[in-house]
CSV table of C-alpha atoms in Angstrom, one decimal:
chain,number,residue,atom,x,y,z
A,975,MET,CA,73.0,-15.5,77.9
A,976,GLU,CA,71.6,-18.8,78.8
A,977,ARG,CA,72.5,-22.1,77.1
A,978,THR,CA,70.2,-25.0,76.5
A,979,PHE,CA,70.6,-28.5,75.1
A,980,ILE,CA,68.4,-29.6,72.2
A,981,MET,CA,68.4,-33.1,70.6
A,982,LEU,CA,66.7,-33.9,67.4
A,983,LYS,CA,65.6,-37.5,67.9
A,984,PRO,CA,65.7,-40.4,65.5
A,985,ASP,CA,62.3,-39.6,64.0
A,986,ALA,CA,63.4,-36.1,63.1
A,987,VAL,CA,66.6,-37.4,61.4
A,988,GLN,CA,64.7,-40.2,59.6
A,989,ARG,CA,61.9,-37.9,58.4
A,990,GLY,CA,64.4,-35.2,57.1
A,991,LEU,CA,63.2,-32.5,59.5
A,992,VAL,CA,66.7,-31.4,60.8
A,993,GLY,CA,66.9,-28.3,58.7
A,994,GLU,CA,63.3,-27.3,59.4
A,995,VAL,CA,63.8,-27.4,63.1
A,996,ILE,CA,67.2,-25.7,63.1
A,997,ALA,CA,65.7,-22.9,61.0
A,998,ARG,CA,63.0,-22.4,63.6
A,999,PHE,CA,65.6,-21.8,66.4
A,1000,GLU,CA,67.6,-19.5,64.2
A,1001,LYS,CA,64.6,-17.4,63.1
A,1002,LYS,CA,63.7,-17.0,66.8
A,1003,GLY,CA,67.1,-15.4,67.4
A,1004,LEU,CA,68.8,-18.2,69.3
A,1005,LYS,CA,72.5,-18.8,68.5
A,1006,LEU,CA,73.8,-22.2,67.7
A,1007,VAL,CA,77.1,-22.8,69.6
A,1008,GLY,CA,77.5,-26.5,69.2
A,1009,MET,CA,76.1,-29.3,67.0
A,1010,LYS,CA,77.0,-32.9,66.1
A,1011,LEU,CA,75.3,-35.9,64.5
A,1012,ILE,CA,75.9,-38.9,66.7
A,1013,GLN,CA,74.8,-42.5,67.2
A,1014,VAL,CA,73.9,-42.7,70.9
A,1015,ASP,CA,75.2,-45.8,72.7
A,1016,ARG,CA,73.5,-47.5,75.6
A,1017,ALA,CA,75.7,-45.9,78.3
A,1018,LEU,CA,75.0,-42.4,77.0
A,1019,ALA,CA,71.3,-43.1,76.5
A,1020,GLU,CA,71.0,-44.5,80.1
A,1021,ALA,CA,72.9,-41.5,81.5
A,1022,HIS,CA,70.7,-39.1,79.5
A,1023,TYR,CA,67.4,-40.7,80.8
A,1024,ALA,CA,68.8,-41.6,84.3
A,1025,GLU,CA,66.0,-39.8,86.1
A,1026,HIS,CA,63.5,-42.1,84.5
A,1027,ARG,CA,65.2,-45.4,85.4
A,1028,GLY,CA,62.7,-47.8,86.9
A,1029,LYS,CA,59.7,-46.3,85.0
A,1030,GLY,CA,57.9,-48.3,82.4
A,1031,PHE,CA,58.9,-46.2,79.5
A,1032,PHE,CA,62.7,-46.1,80.4
A,1033,GLU,CA,63.8,-49.2,78.4
A,1034,PRO,CA,61.7,-48.4,75.3
A,1035,THR,CA,63.0,-44.8,75.4
A,1036,VAL,CA,66.6,-45.9,75.7
A,1037,ASN,CA,66.2,-48.3,72.8
A,1038,TYR,CA,64.5,-45.7,70.7
A,1039,ILE,CA,67.1,-43.1,71.2
A,1040,MET,CA,69.8,-45.6,70.1
A,1041,SER,CA,67.8,-46.7,67.0
A,1042,SER,CA,69.1,-44.1,64.6
A,1043,PRO,CA,71.4,-41.1,64.7
A,1044,VAL,CA,70.4,-38.0,66.6
A,1045,VAL,CA,71.5,-34.3,66.2
A,1046,ALA,CA,72.8,-33.0,69.5
A,1047,MET,CA,72.9,-29.2,69.8
A,1048,VAL,CA,73.6,-26.3,72.2
A,1049,TRP,CA,71.7,-23.1,71.6
A,1050,GLN,CA,72.3,-19.8,73.4
A,1051,GLY,CA,70.1,-16.8,74.0
A,1052,LYS,CA,68.3,-14.6,76.5
A,1053,ASN,CA,66.1,-17.0,78.6
A,1054,GLY,CA,67.3,-19.8,76.2
A,1055,VAL,CA,65.8,-22.7,78.1
A,1056,ALA,CA,62.3,-21.2,78.4
A,1057,LEU,CA,62.4,-19.9,74.8
A,1058,ALA,CA,63.4,-23.3,73.4
A,1059,ARG,CA,60.6,-25.0,75.4
A,1060,GLU,CA,58.1,-22.6,74.0
A,1061,LEU,CA,59.3,-23.3,70.4
A,1062,MET,CA,59.1,-27.1,71.0
A,1063,GLY,CA,55.6,-27.1,72.5
A,1064,ALA,CA,54.1,-29.6,74.9
A,1065,THR,CA,55.8,-33.1,75.2
A,1066,ASN,CA,52.7,-34.8,73.9
A,1067,PRO,CA,52.1,-33.4,70.3
A,1068,ALA,CA,48.3,-33.9,70.9
A,1069,ASN,CA,48.5,-31.1,73.5
A,1070,ALA,CA,51.1,-28.9,71.7
A,1071,ASN,CA,50.2,-25.6,70.1
A,1072,PRO,CA,49.7,-26.2,66.4
A,1073,GLY,CA,52.4,-23.7,65.5
A,1074,SER,CA,55.0,-25.3,67.8
A,1075,ILE,CA,57.6,-27.8,66.6
A,1076,ARG,CA,55.9,-30.8,68.2
A,1077,GLY,CA,52.5,-29.5,67.2
A,1078,MET,CA,53.6,-29.4,63.6
A,1079,TYR,CA,55.8,-32.4,63.3
A,1080,GLY,CA,55.3,-34.7,66.3
A,1081,MET,CA,53.3,-37.9,65.8
A,1082,ASP,CA,52.7,-39.0,69.4
A,1083,ILE,CA,54.3,-38.7,72.8
A,1084,SER,CA,57.0,-41.3,72.0
A,1085,ARG,CA,57.7,-39.8,68.5
A,1086,ASN,CA,57.7,-36.1,69.2
A,1087,ILE,CA,61.0,-35.4,67.2
A,1088,ILE,CA,62.8,-33.3,69.8
A,1089,HIS,CA,64.2,-33.2,73.3
A,1090,GLY,CA,65.0,-30.0,75.1
A,1091,SER,CA,66.3,-29.2,78.6
A,1092,ASP,CA,63.6,-28.4,81.1
A,1093,SER,CA,65.8,-26.2,83.3
A,1094,VAL,CA,69.2,-24.5,83.4
A,1095,THR,CA,70.4,-27.2,85.7
A,1096,SER,CA,69.2,-29.9,83.3
A,1097,ALA,CA,70.8,-28.0,80.4
A,1098,GLU,CA,74.2,-27.9,82.1
A,1099,ARG,CA,74.0,-31.7,82.9
A,1100,GLU,CA,72.9,-32.6,79.4
A,1101,ILE,CA,75.4,-30.4,77.6
A,1102,ALA,CA,78.2,-32.0,79.7
A,1103,LEU,CA,77.0,-35.5,78.6
A,1104,TYR,CA,77.2,-34.6,74.9
A,1105,PHE,CA,79.9,-31.9,74.6
A,1106,LYS,CA,83.3,-31.0,76.0
A,1107,PRO,CA,83.8,-27.3,76.8
A,1108,GLU,CA,86.1,-27.0,73.8
A,1109,ASP,CA,83.4,-28.3,71.5
A,1110,LEU,CA,81.3,-25.2,72.1
A,1111,VAL,CA,82.0,-22.0,70.1
A,1112,ASP,CA,81.5,-18.6,71.6
A,1113,TYR,CA,81.3,-15.9,68.9
A,1114,GLN,CA,79.6,-12.6,68.2
A,1115,LYS,CA,76.8,-13.0,65.7
A,1116,VAL,CA,76.1,-10.0,63.5
A,1117,GLY,CA,72.8,-8.5,64.6
A,1118,ASP,CA,72.8,-9.9,68.2
A,1119,GLU,CA,72.6,-6.4,69.5
A,1120,TRP,CA,69.2,-6.0,67.8
A,1121,LEU,CA,67.7,-9.0,69.6
A,1122,SER,CA,67.7,-7.7,73.2
A,1123,GLU,CA,68.6,-4.8,75.3
């Protein structure tokens, strides 16, 4: 089973969309193994977006992610990263499938309500930024055997 990092950004928290988004992941069959509501500080924000340092959107993005609490989560499932990316939709809500999370709830590219890891390597790095290993819970979910062979 593959783990992925998902963050509900300040606009999701402020608009009361946390439960809606969590339900979408649960209904798809992914298993929640870690979650916390946090206020991101500058050091964490800069570490999270480190690959974008020097780009014009870096500073506005860092400031935005610190502007309100976020919900940091780790989800697990077969092909978890790709499955989560499909659920989220394209980064720019204008290009996202209308049934995707960003297609339904995203306002524009800078207010797209959700971040998700784009690879297993990114997921491992991002999970480590937000969670200690002991913060994650491994458990058998009733019905898991029905979701994949």
